[in-house]
PDB file of C-alpha atoms in Angstrom:
ATOM      1  CA  UNK S   1       0.173   0.556  -0.007  1.00  0.00           C
ATOM      2  CA  UNK S   2       0.991   3.675  -0.492  1.00  0.00           C
ATOM      3  CA  UNK S   3       2.675   5.235   2.063  1.00  0.00           C
ATOM      4  CA  UNK S   4       1.579   9.029   0.203  1.00  0.00           C
ATOM      5  CA  UNK S   5      -1.659  10.064   1.601  1.00  0.00           C
ATOM      6  CA  UNK S   6      -4.356  11.492  -0.320  1.00  0.00           C
ATOM      7  CA  UNK S   7      -5.672  14.807   0.459  1.00  0.00           C
ATOM      8  CA  UNK S   8      -8.662  13.903   1.807  1.00  0.00           C
ATOM      9  CA  UNK S   9      -6.952  12.044   4.455  1.00  0.00           C
ATOM     10  CA  UNK S  10      -5.322  13.883   5.634  1.00  0.00           C
ATOM     11  CA  UNK S  11      -8.141  16.742   5.759  1.00  0.00           C
ATOM     12  CA  UNK S  12     -10.445  14.104   7.605  1.00  0.00           C
ATOM     13  CA  UNK S  13      -7.394  13.465  10.394  1.00  0.00           C
ATOM     14  CA  UNK S  14      -6.988  17.428  10.445  1.00  0.00           C
ATOM     15  CA  UNK S  15     -10.900  17.660  11.135  1.00  0.00           C
ATOM     16  CA  UNK S  16     -10.862  15.188  13.638  1.00  0.00           C
ATOM     17  CA  UNK S  17      -7.982  16.458  15.403  1.00  0.00           C
ATOM     18  CA  UNK S  18      -9.340  19.893  15.656  1.00  0.00           C
ATOM     19  CA  UNK S  19     -12.640  18.695  16.712  1.00  0.00           C
ATOM     20  CA  UNK S  20     -11.950  16.820  19.118  1.00  0.00           C
ATOM     21  CA  UNK S  21      -9.253  19.890  21.067  1.00  0.00           C
ATOM     22  CA  UNK S  22     -12.788  21.789  20.309  1.00  0.00           C
ATOM     23  CA  UNK S  23     -14.312  19.146  22.324  1.00  0.00           C
ATOM     24  CA  UNK S  24     -11.771  19.141  25.248  1.00  0.00           C
ATOM     25  CA  UNK S  25     -11.319  22.170  25.513  1.00  0.00           C
ATOM     26  CA  UNK S  26      -9.102  23.613  28.413  1.00  0.00           C
ATOM     27  CA  UNK S  27     -11.483  23.418  31.843  1.00  0.00           C
ATOM     28  CA  UNK S  28      -9.566  26.544  32.710  1.00  0.00           C
ATOM     29  CA  UNK S  29      -9.504  28.808  28.805  1.00  0.00           C
ATOM     30  CA  UNK S  30     -13.115  30.310  29.888  1.00  0.00           C
ATOM     31  CA  UNK S  31     -11.875  31.366  33.772  1.00  0.00           C
ATOM     32  CA  UNK S  32      -9.277  33.931  32.272  1.00  0.00           C
ATOM     33  CA  UNK S  33      -8.978  37.216  30.337  1.00  0.00           C
ATOM     34  CA  UNK S  34      -7.569  35.443  26.644  1.00  0.00           C
ATOM     35  CA  UNK S  35      -6.098  37.074  24.305  1.00  0.00           C
ATOM     36  CA  UNK S  36      -5.360  35.241  20.674  1.00  0.00           C
ATOM     37  CA  UNK S  37      -2.978  35.908  17.528  1.00  0.00           C
ATOM     38  CA  UNK S  38      -0.047  36.847  19.119  1.00  0.00           C
ATOM     39  CA  UNK S  39       2.715  38.392  17.145  1.00  0.00           C
ATOM     40  CA  UNK S  40       6.231  37.468  19.049  1.00  0.00           C
ATOM     41  CA  UNK S  41       7.053  35.909  21.920  1.00  0.00           C
ATOM     42  CA  UNK S  42       5.636  38.559  24.596  1.00  0.00           C
ATOM     43  CA  UNK S  43       2.594  40.745  24.658  1.00  0.00           C
ATOM     44  CA  UNK S  44       1.512  43.703  27.418  1.00  0.00           C
ATOM     45  CA  UNK S  45      -2.196  43.164  29.483  1.00  0.00           C
ATOM     46  CA  UNK S  46      -2.892  46.618  30.904  1.00  0.00           C
ATOM     47  CA  UNK S  47      -3.549  47.485  34.621  1.00  0.00           C
ATOM     48  CA  UNK S  48      -5.004  50.415  35.604  1.00  0.00           C
ATOM     49  CA  UNK S  49      -5.299  51.608  39.044  1.00  0.00           C
ATOM     50  CA  UNK S  50      -7.632  53.238  41.736  1.00  0.00           C
ATOM     51  CA  UNK S  51      -8.959  56.526  42.186  1.00  0.00           C
ATOM     52  CA  UNK S  52     -10.669  58.888  44.258  1.00  0.00           C
ATOM     53  CA  UNK S  53     -13.690  61.146  43.912  1.00  0.00           C
ATOM     54  CA  UNK S  54     -12.575  64.566  45.732  1.00  0.00           C
ATOM     55  CA  UNK S  55     -14.471  67.559  46.370  1.00  0.00           C
ATOM     56  CA  UNK S  56     -14.957  70.607  43.076  1.00  0.00           C
ATOM     57  CA  UNK S  57     -13.797  73.385  44.351  1.00  0.00           C
ATOM     58  CA  UNK S  58     -14.685  76.427  43.523  1.00  0.00           C
ATOM     59  CA  UNK S  59     -16.662  77.360  40.013  1.00  0.00           C
ATOM     60  CA  UNK S  60     -14.271  77.319  36.663  1.00  0.00           C
ATOM     61  CA  UNK S  61     -11.276  76.067  39.093  1.00  0.00           C
ATOM     62  CA  UNK S  62      -9.120  73.936  37.764  1.00  0.00           C
ATOM     63  CA  UNK S  63     -10.065  70.517  38.655  1.00  0.00           C
ATOM     64  CA  UNK S  64      -7.293  68.026  39.705  1.00  0.00           C
ATOM     65  CA  UNK S  65      -6.698  65.104  38.208  1.00  0.00           C
ATOM     66  CA  UNK S  66      -7.167  61.485  40.051  1.00  0.00           C
ATOM     67  CA  UNK S  67      -3.274  60.630  38.505  1.00  0.00           C
ATOM     68  CA  UNK S  68      -4.583  56.860  38.461  1.00  0.00           C
ATOM     69  CA  UNK S  69      -1.472  54.983  38.128  1.00  0.00           C
ATOM     70  CA  UNK S  70      -1.323  52.265  34.566  1.00  0.00           C
ATOM     71  CA  UNK S  71       1.169  49.917  34.228  1.00  0.00           C
ATOM     72  CA  UNK S  72       2.115  46.335  30.784  1.00  0.00           C
ATOM     73  CA  UNK S  73       1.924  42.985  32.708  1.00  0.00           C
ATOM     74  CA  UNK S  74       4.054  41.269  30.190  1.00  0.00           C
ATOM     75  CA  UNK S  75       3.467  37.837  28.920  1.00  0.00           C
ATOM     76  CA  UNK S  76       6.318  35.527  27.586  1.00  0.00           C
ATOM     77  CA  UNK S  77       4.683  33.156  25.371  1.00  0.00           C
ATOM     78  CA  UNK S  78       6.625  29.405  24.232  1.00  0.00           C
ATOM     79  CA  UNK S  79       6.259  27.172  22.054  1.00  0.00           C
ATOM     80  CA  UNK S  80       4.198  23.795  22.543  1.00  0.00           C
ATOM     81  CA  UNK S  81       4.097  20.157  20.528  1.00  0.00           C
ATOM     82  CA  UNK S  82       2.465  17.482  21.327  1.00  0.00           C
ATOM     83  CA  UNK S  83       3.966  15.484  18.264  1.00  0.00           C
ATOM     84  CA  UNK S  84       3.943  11.376  17.443  1.00  0.00           C
ATOM     85  CA  UNK S  85       5.271   9.021  15.212  1.00  0.00           C
ATOM     86  CA  UNK S  86       2.275   6.473  13.761  1.00  0.00           C
ATOM     87  CA  UNK S  87       1.637   3.763  10.679  1.00  0.00           C
ATOM     88  CA  UNK S  88      -1.400   4.130  10.724  1.00  0.00           C
ATOM     89  CA  UNK S  89      -2.561   4.984   7.505  1.00  0.00           C
ATOM     90  CA  UNK S  90      -0.315   2.782   6.096  1.00  0.00           C
ATOM     91  CA  UNK S  91      -3.338  -0.224   6.532  1.00  0.00           C
ATOM     92  CA  UNK S  92      -6.241   1.629   4.413  1.00  0.00           C
ATOM     93  CA  UNK S  93      -7.126   5.648   4.536  1.00  0.00           C
ATOM     94  CA  UNK S  94     -11.118   4.787   5.946  1.00  0.00           C
ATOM     95  CA  UNK S  95      -9.459   2.632   9.813  1.00  0.00           C
ATOM     96  CA  UNK S  96     -10.852   5.812  10.995  1.00  0.00           C
ATOM     97  CA  UNK S  97     -10.961   4.258  14.612  1.00  0.00           C
ATOM     98  CA  UNK S  98      -7.389   4.282  14.913  1.00  0.00           C
ATOM     99  CA  UNK S  99      -7.136   7.609  13.592  1.00  0.00           C
ATOM    100  CA  UNK S 100      -9.431   8.574  16.393  1.00  0.00           C
ATOM    101  CA  UNK S 101      -7.532   7.552  18.817  1.00  0.00           C
ATOM    102  CA  UNK S 102      -4.460   9.090  17.758  1.00  0.00           C
ATOM    103  CA  UNK S 103      -6.380  12.628  17.813  1.00  0.00           C
ATOM    104  CA  UNK S 104      -7.947  12.279  21.056  1.00  0.00           C
ATOM    105  CA  UNK S 105      -3.917  11.552  22.509  1.00  0.00           C
ATOM    106  CA  UNK S 106      -3.021  15.274  21.148  1.00  0.00           C
ATOM    107  CA  UNK S 107      -5.592  16.875  21.408  1.00  0.00           C
ATOM    108  CA  UNK S 108      -6.301  15.528  25.028  1.00  0.00           C
ATOM    109  CA  UNK S 109      -1.777  17.302  25.776  1.00  0.00           C
ATOM    110  CA  UNK S 110      -2.537  20.382  24.503  1.00  0.00           C
ATOM    111  CA  UNK S 111      -5.225  21.434  26.262  1.00  0.00           C
ATOM    112  CA  UNK S 112      -3.645  20.221  28.958  1.00  0.00           C
ATOM    113  CA  UNK S 113      -1.020  21.920  28.287  1.00  0.00           C
ATOM    114  CA  UNK S 114      -2.912  24.899  28.438  1.00  0.00           C
ATOM    115  CA  UNK S 115      -3.960  24.667  31.372  1.00  0.00           C
ATOM    116  CA  UNK S 116      -0.626  24.688  33.180  1.00  0.00           C
ATOM    117  CA  UNK S 117       0.308  27.481  32.149  1.00  0.00           C
ATOM    118  CA  UNK S 118      -2.216  29.150  33.274  1.00  0.00           C
ATOM    119  CA  UNK S 119      -1.523  27.108  36.899  1.00  0.00           C
ATOM    120  CA  UNK S 120       1.489  27.590  36.531  1.00  0.00           C
ATOM    121  CA  UNK S 121       1.334  31.354  36.299  1.00  0.00           C
ATOM    122  CA  UNK S 122      -0.914  31.155  39.356  1.00  0.00           C
ATOM    123  CA  UNK S 123       1.451  29.744  41.731  1.00  0.00           C
ATOM    124  CA  UNK S 124       4.338  32.133  40.754  1.00  0.00           C
ATOM    125  CA  UNK S 125       2.586  34.511  41.999  1.00  0.00           C
ATOM    126  CA  UNK S 126       3.245  36.809  44.982  1.00  0.00           C
ATOM    127  CA  UNK S 127      -0.855  35.815  46.103  1.00  0.00           C
ATOM    128  CA  UNK S 128      -2.308  35.517  49.651  1.00  0.00           C
ATOM    129  CA  UNK S 129      -1.670  32.385  50.747  1.00  0.00           C
ATOM    130  CA  UNK S 130      -3.851  30.883  53.591  1.00  0.00           C
ATOM    131  CA  UNK S 131      -1.861  28.734  56.328  1.00  0.00           C
ATOM    132  CA  UNK S 132      -2.445  24.763  55.670  1.00  0.00           C
ATOM    133  CA  UNK S 133      -2.930  24.260  59.234  1.00  0.00           C
ATOM    134  CA  UNK S 134      -4.133  20.439  59.771  1.00  0.00           C
ATOM    135  CA  UNK S 135      -6.679  20.787  57.304  1.00  0.00           C
ATOM    136  CA  UNK S 136      -8.022  19.508  53.816  1.00  0.00           C
ATOM    137  CA  UNK S 137      -9.880  22.384  51.686  1.00  0.00           C
ATOM    138  CA  UNK S 138     -12.911  23.588  54.409  1.00  0.00           C
ATOM    139  CA  UNK S 139     -15.731  25.918  54.418  1.00  0.00           C
ATOM    140  CA  UNK S 140     -13.087  27.974  57.370  1.00  0.00           C
ATOM    141  CA  UNK S 141     -10.437  28.212  54.719  1.00  0.00           C
ATOM    142  CA  UNK S 142     -13.065  29.025  51.552  1.00  0.00           C
ATOM    143  CA  UNK S 143     -14.399  31.274  53.639  1.00  0.00           C
ATOM    144  CA  UNK S 144     -11.701  33.202  54.494  1.00  0.00           C
ATOM    145  CA  UNK S 145     -10.527  33.192  50.890  1.00  0.00           C
ATOM    146  CA  UNK S 146     -14.202  34.837  50.316  1.00  0.00           C
ATOM    147  CA  UNK S 147     -12.957  37.708  52.706  1.00  0.00           C
ATOM    148  CA  UNK S 148     -10.071  37.864  51.669  1.00  0.00           C
ATOM    149  CA  UNK S 149     -11.215  39.322  48.336  1.00  0.00           C
ATOM    150  CA  UNK S 150     -14.361  41.171  49.754  1.00  0.00           C
ATOM    151  CA  UNK S 151     -11.579  43.389  51.767  1.00  0.00           C
ATOM    152  CA  UNK S 152      -9.627  44.173  48.743  1.00  0.00           C
ATOM    153  CA  UNK S 153     -13.378  44.831  46.781  1.00  0.00           C
ATOM    154  CA  UNK S 154     -12.521  42.021  44.060  1.00  0.00           C
ATOM    155  CA  UNK S 155     -15.805  41.960  41.679  1.00  0.00           C
ATOM    156  CA  UNK S 156     -18.454  39.300  42.830  1.00  0.00           C
ATOM    157  CA  UNK S 157     -18.823  37.677  39.572  1.00  0.00           C
ATOM    158  CA  UNK S 158     -16.822  35.157  37.562  1.00  0.00           C
ATOM    159  CA  UNK S 159     -14.346  34.255  41.396  1.00  0.00           C
ATOM    160  CA  UNK S 160     -13.357  30.706  40.409  1.00  0.00           C
ATOM    161  CA  UNK S 161     -11.228  27.782  42.551  1.00  0.00           C
ATOM    162  CA  UNK S 162      -9.263  25.247  40.726  1.00  0.00           C
ATOM    163  CA  UNK S 163      -8.820  22.137  43.680  1.00  0.00           C
ATOM    164  CA  UNK S 164      -7.810  18.037  43.667  1.00  0.00           C
ATOM    165  CA  UNK S 165     -10.107  15.582  43.569  1.00  0.00           C
ATOM    166  CA  UNK S 166      -9.123  15.200  46.899  1.00  0.00           C
ATOM    167  CA  UNK S 167      -9.876  18.248  48.205  1.00  0.00           C
ATOM    168  CA  UNK S 168     -13.023  18.548  46.344  1.00  0.00           C
ATOM    169  CA  UNK S 169     -12.942  14.754  48.602  1.00  0.00           C
ATOM    170  CA  UNK S 170     -13.169  16.377  51.945  1.00  0.00           C
ATOM    171  CA  UNK S 171     -15.441  19.818  51.503  1.00  0.00           C
ATOM    172  CA  UNK S 172     -18.374  17.079  50.471  1.00  0.00           C
ATOM    173  CA  UNK S 173     -18.055  15.775  53.524  1.00  0.00           C
ATOM    174  CA  UNK S 174     -18.950  19.198  56.059  1.00  0.00           C
ATOM    175  CA  UNK S 175     -22.449  19.793  56.660  1.00  0.00           C
ATOM    176  CA  UNK S 176     -22.260  23.000  55.364  1.00  0.00           C
ATOM    177  CA  UNK S 177     -22.110  21.685  51.801  1.00  0.00           C
ATOM    178  CA  UNK S 178     -23.562  18.869  52.015  1.00  0.00           C
ATOM    179  CA  UNK S 179     -26.683  20.089  54.011  1.00  0.00           C
ATOM    180  CA  UNK S 180     -29.833  21.558  52.336  1.00  0.00           C
ATOM    181  CA  UNK S 181     -30.167  23.611  55.375  1.00  0.00           C
ATOM    182  CA  UNK S 182     -26.964  26.076  54.667  1.00  0.00           C
ATOM    183  CA  UNK S 183     -26.396  24.912  50.740  1.00  0.00           C
ATOM    184  CA  UNK S 184     -28.591  24.944  47.379  1.00  0.00           C
ATOM    185  CA  UNK S 185     -26.350  24.313  45.505  1.00  0.00           C
ATOM    186  CA  UNK S 186     -27.108  20.365  44.428  1.00  0.00           C
ATOM    187  CA  UNK S 187     -24.582  20.107  41.208  1.00  0.00           C
ATOM    188  CA  UNK S 188     -22.010  19.989  43.930  1.00  0.00           C
ATOM    189  CA  UNK S 189     -23.270  17.822  46.347  1.00  0.00           C
ATOM    190  CA  UNK S 190     -23.305  15.662  43.150  1.00  0.00           C
ATOM    191  CA  UNK S 191     -20.259  16.604  42.288  1.00  0.00           C
ATOM    192  CA  UNK S 192     -21.107  18.164  39.866  1.00  0.00           C
ATOM    193  CA  UNK S 193     -18.891  21.965  38.827  1.00  0.00           C
ATOM    194  CA  UNK S 194     -21.281  24.734  40.652  1.00  0.00           C
ATOM    195  CA  UNK S 195     -21.082  27.361  42.980  1.00  0.00           C
ATOM    196  CA  UNK S 196     -20.600  27.644  46.885  1.00  0.00           C
ATOM    197  CA  UNK S 197     -19.835  30.891  48.804  1.00  0.00           C
ATOM    198  CA  UNK S 198     -19.471  32.781  45.384  1.00  0.00           C
ATOM    199  CA  UNK S 199     -17.009  30.431  44.242  1.00  0.00           C
ATOM    200  CA  UNK S 200     -17.361  28.118  40.813  1.00  0.00           C
ATOM    201  CA  UNK S 201     -15.446  25.343  41.419  1.00  0.00           C
ATOM    202  CA  UNK S 202     -13.216  23.518  38.848  1.00  0.00           C
ATOM    203  CA  UNK S 203     -11.555  19.601  39.277  1.00  0.00           C
ATOM    204  CA  UNK S 204      -9.314  18.078  38.225  1.00  0.00           C
ATOM    205  CA  UNK S 205      -7.254  15.464  39.429  1.00  0.00           C
ATOM    206  CA  UNK S 206      -3.531  14.193  38.821  1.00  0.00           C
ATOM    207  CA  UNK S 207      -2.335  15.304  35.500  1.00  0.00           C
ATOM    208  CA  UNK S 208       2.106  14.876  33.793  1.00  0.00           C
ATOM    209  CA  UNK S 209       2.199  17.769  33.513  1.00  0.00           C
ATOM    210  CA  UNK S 210       2.287  19.051  37.032  1.00  0.00           C
ATOM    211  CA  UNK S 211      -1.723  19.782  38.161  1.00  0.00           C
ATOM    212  CA  UNK S 212      -1.501  21.980  41.073  1.00  0.00           C
ATOM    213  CA  UNK S 213       1.284  22.050  43.275  1.00  0.00           C
ATOM    214  CA  UNK S 214       1.810  19.494  46.034  1.00  0.00           C
ATOM    215  CA  UNK S 215       4.462  19.486  48.282  1.00  0.00           C
ATOM    216  CA  UNK S 216       4.381  16.254  50.658  1.00  0.00           C
ATOM    217  CA  UNK S 217       1.344  16.106  51.723  1.00  0.00           C
ATOM    218  CA  UNK S 218      -0.103  20.232  51.766  1.00  0.00           C
ATOM    219  CA  UNK S 219      -1.789  21.008  48.144  1.00  0.00           C
ATOM    220  CA  UNK S 220      -2.241  24.410  46.784  1.00  0.00           C
ATOM    221  CA  UNK S 221      -5.335  24.958  45.907  1.00  0.00           C
ATOM    222  CA  UNK S 222      -6.291  27.998  43.780  1.00  0.00           C
ATOM    223  CA  UNK S 223      -8.405  30.937  43.620  1.00  0.00           C
ATOM    224  CA  UNK S 224      -8.926  33.912  42.068  1.00  0.00           C
ATOM    225  CA  UNK S 225     -10.927  36.454  39.763  1.00  0.00           C
ATOM    226  CA  UNK S 226     -11.235  35.803  35.809  1.00  0.00           C
ATOM    227  CA  UNK S 227      -9.731  39.671  35.437  1.00  0.00           C
ATOM    228  CA  UNK S 228      -6.416  39.213  36.965  1.00  0.00           C
ATOM    229  CA  UNK S 229      -5.134  36.215  35.220  1.00  0.00           C
ATOM    230  CA  UNK S 230      -4.096  36.368  31.780  1.00  0.00           C
ATOM    231  CA  UNK S 231      -3.595  33.560  28.839  1.00  0.00           C
ATOM    232  CA  UNK S 232      -1.830  34.823  25.154  1.00  0.00           C
ATOM    233  CA  UNK S 233      -1.892  32.646  21.974  1.00  0.00           C
ATOM    234  CA  UNK S 234       0.250  33.435  18.872  1.00  0.00           C
ATOM    235  CA  UNK S 235      -0.580  29.661  17.902  1.00  0.00           C
ATOM    236  CA  UNK S 236      -3.932  28.083  18.130  1.00  0.00           C
ATOM    237  CA  UNK S 237      -3.450  24.870  17.896  1.00  0.00           C
ATOM    238  CA  UNK S 238      -2.669  23.379  14.996  1.00  0.00           C
ATOM    239  CA  UNK S 239      -1.716  19.987  13.009  1.00  0.00           C
ATOM    240  CA  UNK S 240       0.663  19.205  11.191  1.00  0.00           C
ATOM    241  CA  UNK S 241       1.125  16.078   8.909  1.00  0.00           C
ATOM    242  CA  UNK S 242       4.445  15.016   7.174  1.00  0.00           C
ATOM    243  CA  UNK S 243       6.490  11.740   5.849  1.00  0.00           C
ATOM    244  CA  UNK S 244       9.507  11.015   7.815  1.00  0.00           C
ATOM    245  CA  UNK S 245      11.394   8.336   5.458  1.00  0.00           C
ATOM    246  CA  UNK S 246      14.208   7.299   8.480  1.00  0.00           C
ATOM    247  CA  UNK S 247      11.349   6.626  10.433  1.00  0.00           C
ATOM    248  CA  UNK S 248       9.266   4.868   7.789  1.00  0.00           C
ATOM    249  CA  UNK S 249       6.268   6.452   9.455  1.00  0.00           C
ATOM    250  CA  UNK S 250       3.730   9.393   9.671  1.00  0.00           C
ATOM    251  CA  UNK S 251       4.806  12.413  11.995  1.00  0.00           C
ATOM    252  CA  UNK S 252       1.112  14.021  13.401  1.00  0.00           C
ATOM    253  CA  UNK S 253       2.125  16.483  15.592  1.00  0.00           C
ATOM    254  CA  UNK S 254      -0.365  19.183  17.547  1.00  0.00           C
ATOM    255  CA  UNK S 255       1.242  23.139  17.796  1.00  0.00           C
ATOM    256  CA  UNK S 256       0.379  25.559  20.740  1.00  0.00           C
ATOM    257  CA  UNK S 257       1.866  28.743  21.374  1.00  0.00           C
ATOM    258  CA  UNK S 258       1.356  30.087  24.192  1.00  0.00           C
ATOM    259  CA  UNK S 259       1.789  31.619  27.563  1.00  0.00           C
ATOM    260  CA  UNK S 260      -0.275  33.149  30.906  1.00  0.00           C
ATOM    261  CA  UNK S 261       0.635  35.499  33.793  1.00  0.00           C
ATOM    262  CA  UNK S 262      -1.627  37.069  36.212  1.00  0.00           C
ATOM    263  CA  UNK S 263      -1.925  40.573  35.276  1.00  0.00           C
ATOM    264  CA  UNK S 264      -3.132  42.064  39.330  1.00  0.00           C
ATOM    265  CA  UNK S 265      -1.621  39.492  42.535  1.00  0.00           C
ATOM    266  CA  UNK S 266      -5.057  41.162  44.815  1.00  0.00           C
ATOM    267  CA  UNK S 267      -7.004  39.099  43.033  1.00  0.00           C
ATOM    268  CA  UNK S 268      -4.942  35.519  43.593  1.00  0.00           C
ATOM    269  CA  UNK S 269      -5.617  33.553  46.941  1.00  0.00           C
ATOM    270  CA  UNK S 270      -3.344  30.564  47.596  1.00  0.00           C
ATOM    271  CA  UNK S 271      -5.267  28.013  49.783  1.00  0.00           C
ATOM    272  CA  UNK S 272      -2.953  25.139  51.319  1.00  0.00           C
ATOM    273  CA  UNK S 273      -4.713  21.919  52.297  1.00  0.00           C
ATOM    274  CA  UNK S 274      -3.199  18.903  54.285  1.00  0.00           C
ATOM    275  CA  UNK S 275      -4.728  15.823  52.002  1.00  0.00           C
ATOM    276  CA  UNK S 276      -2.894  13.557  55.277  1.00  0.00           C
ATOM    277  CA  UNK S 277      -5.595  11.006  55.864  1.00  0.00           C
TER     278      UNK S 277
END
């Protein structure tokens, strides 16, 4: 059988990969400031400081500007690939199931990398940290995070908490979360993503890319406001398929150019949770 792919077969593979990537979108993309089509290896996100209104002076006197601070926070972009050699097309162009498995593998690797960029940026920030004590993720710690955001007047909408499945297990064991006397959100009780104390919960498990930071039994749970953290994409996910004679195989490669950064550290809180059982 010829080693050369027909144009139709290449297009079919690309369509399947892109479809799976969209279906398995990064779980954190919707919860950060997103900038697409960035040119170069760096972009800057504007940050505007606070202003204070003052009494107006006498008629026709000059006004005093608030002198609001302006800043531009840089975010560096890096290049990522998700390559895999395969000879699946040597069998038959109708071998769609095996091709689909490879497309899912490439897509999953790319969307996890997008998430990890955000996680790493949040971990690297000088955000306020809630001490571990001797407890896992608890309602008391969530209340503290809510108070920290409230003190800094972080907007109540679009607050997010990213936790591990171990942390969610601990949280669901608390009466205030699972009892309808305290919480009317049934979806959280069922283990789905939902809100509690004004936070939208996103749950992940162990990831080869690193996932949530863990030192010993202590894991860092991340809470942030959407406007505080940014994801910049220079080259969104694309697929390249090339024949490599030395390998007598096709090289199927997923490509991404992206970077993430914390734009306003006041909108980020780290919660240290003890997962000891």
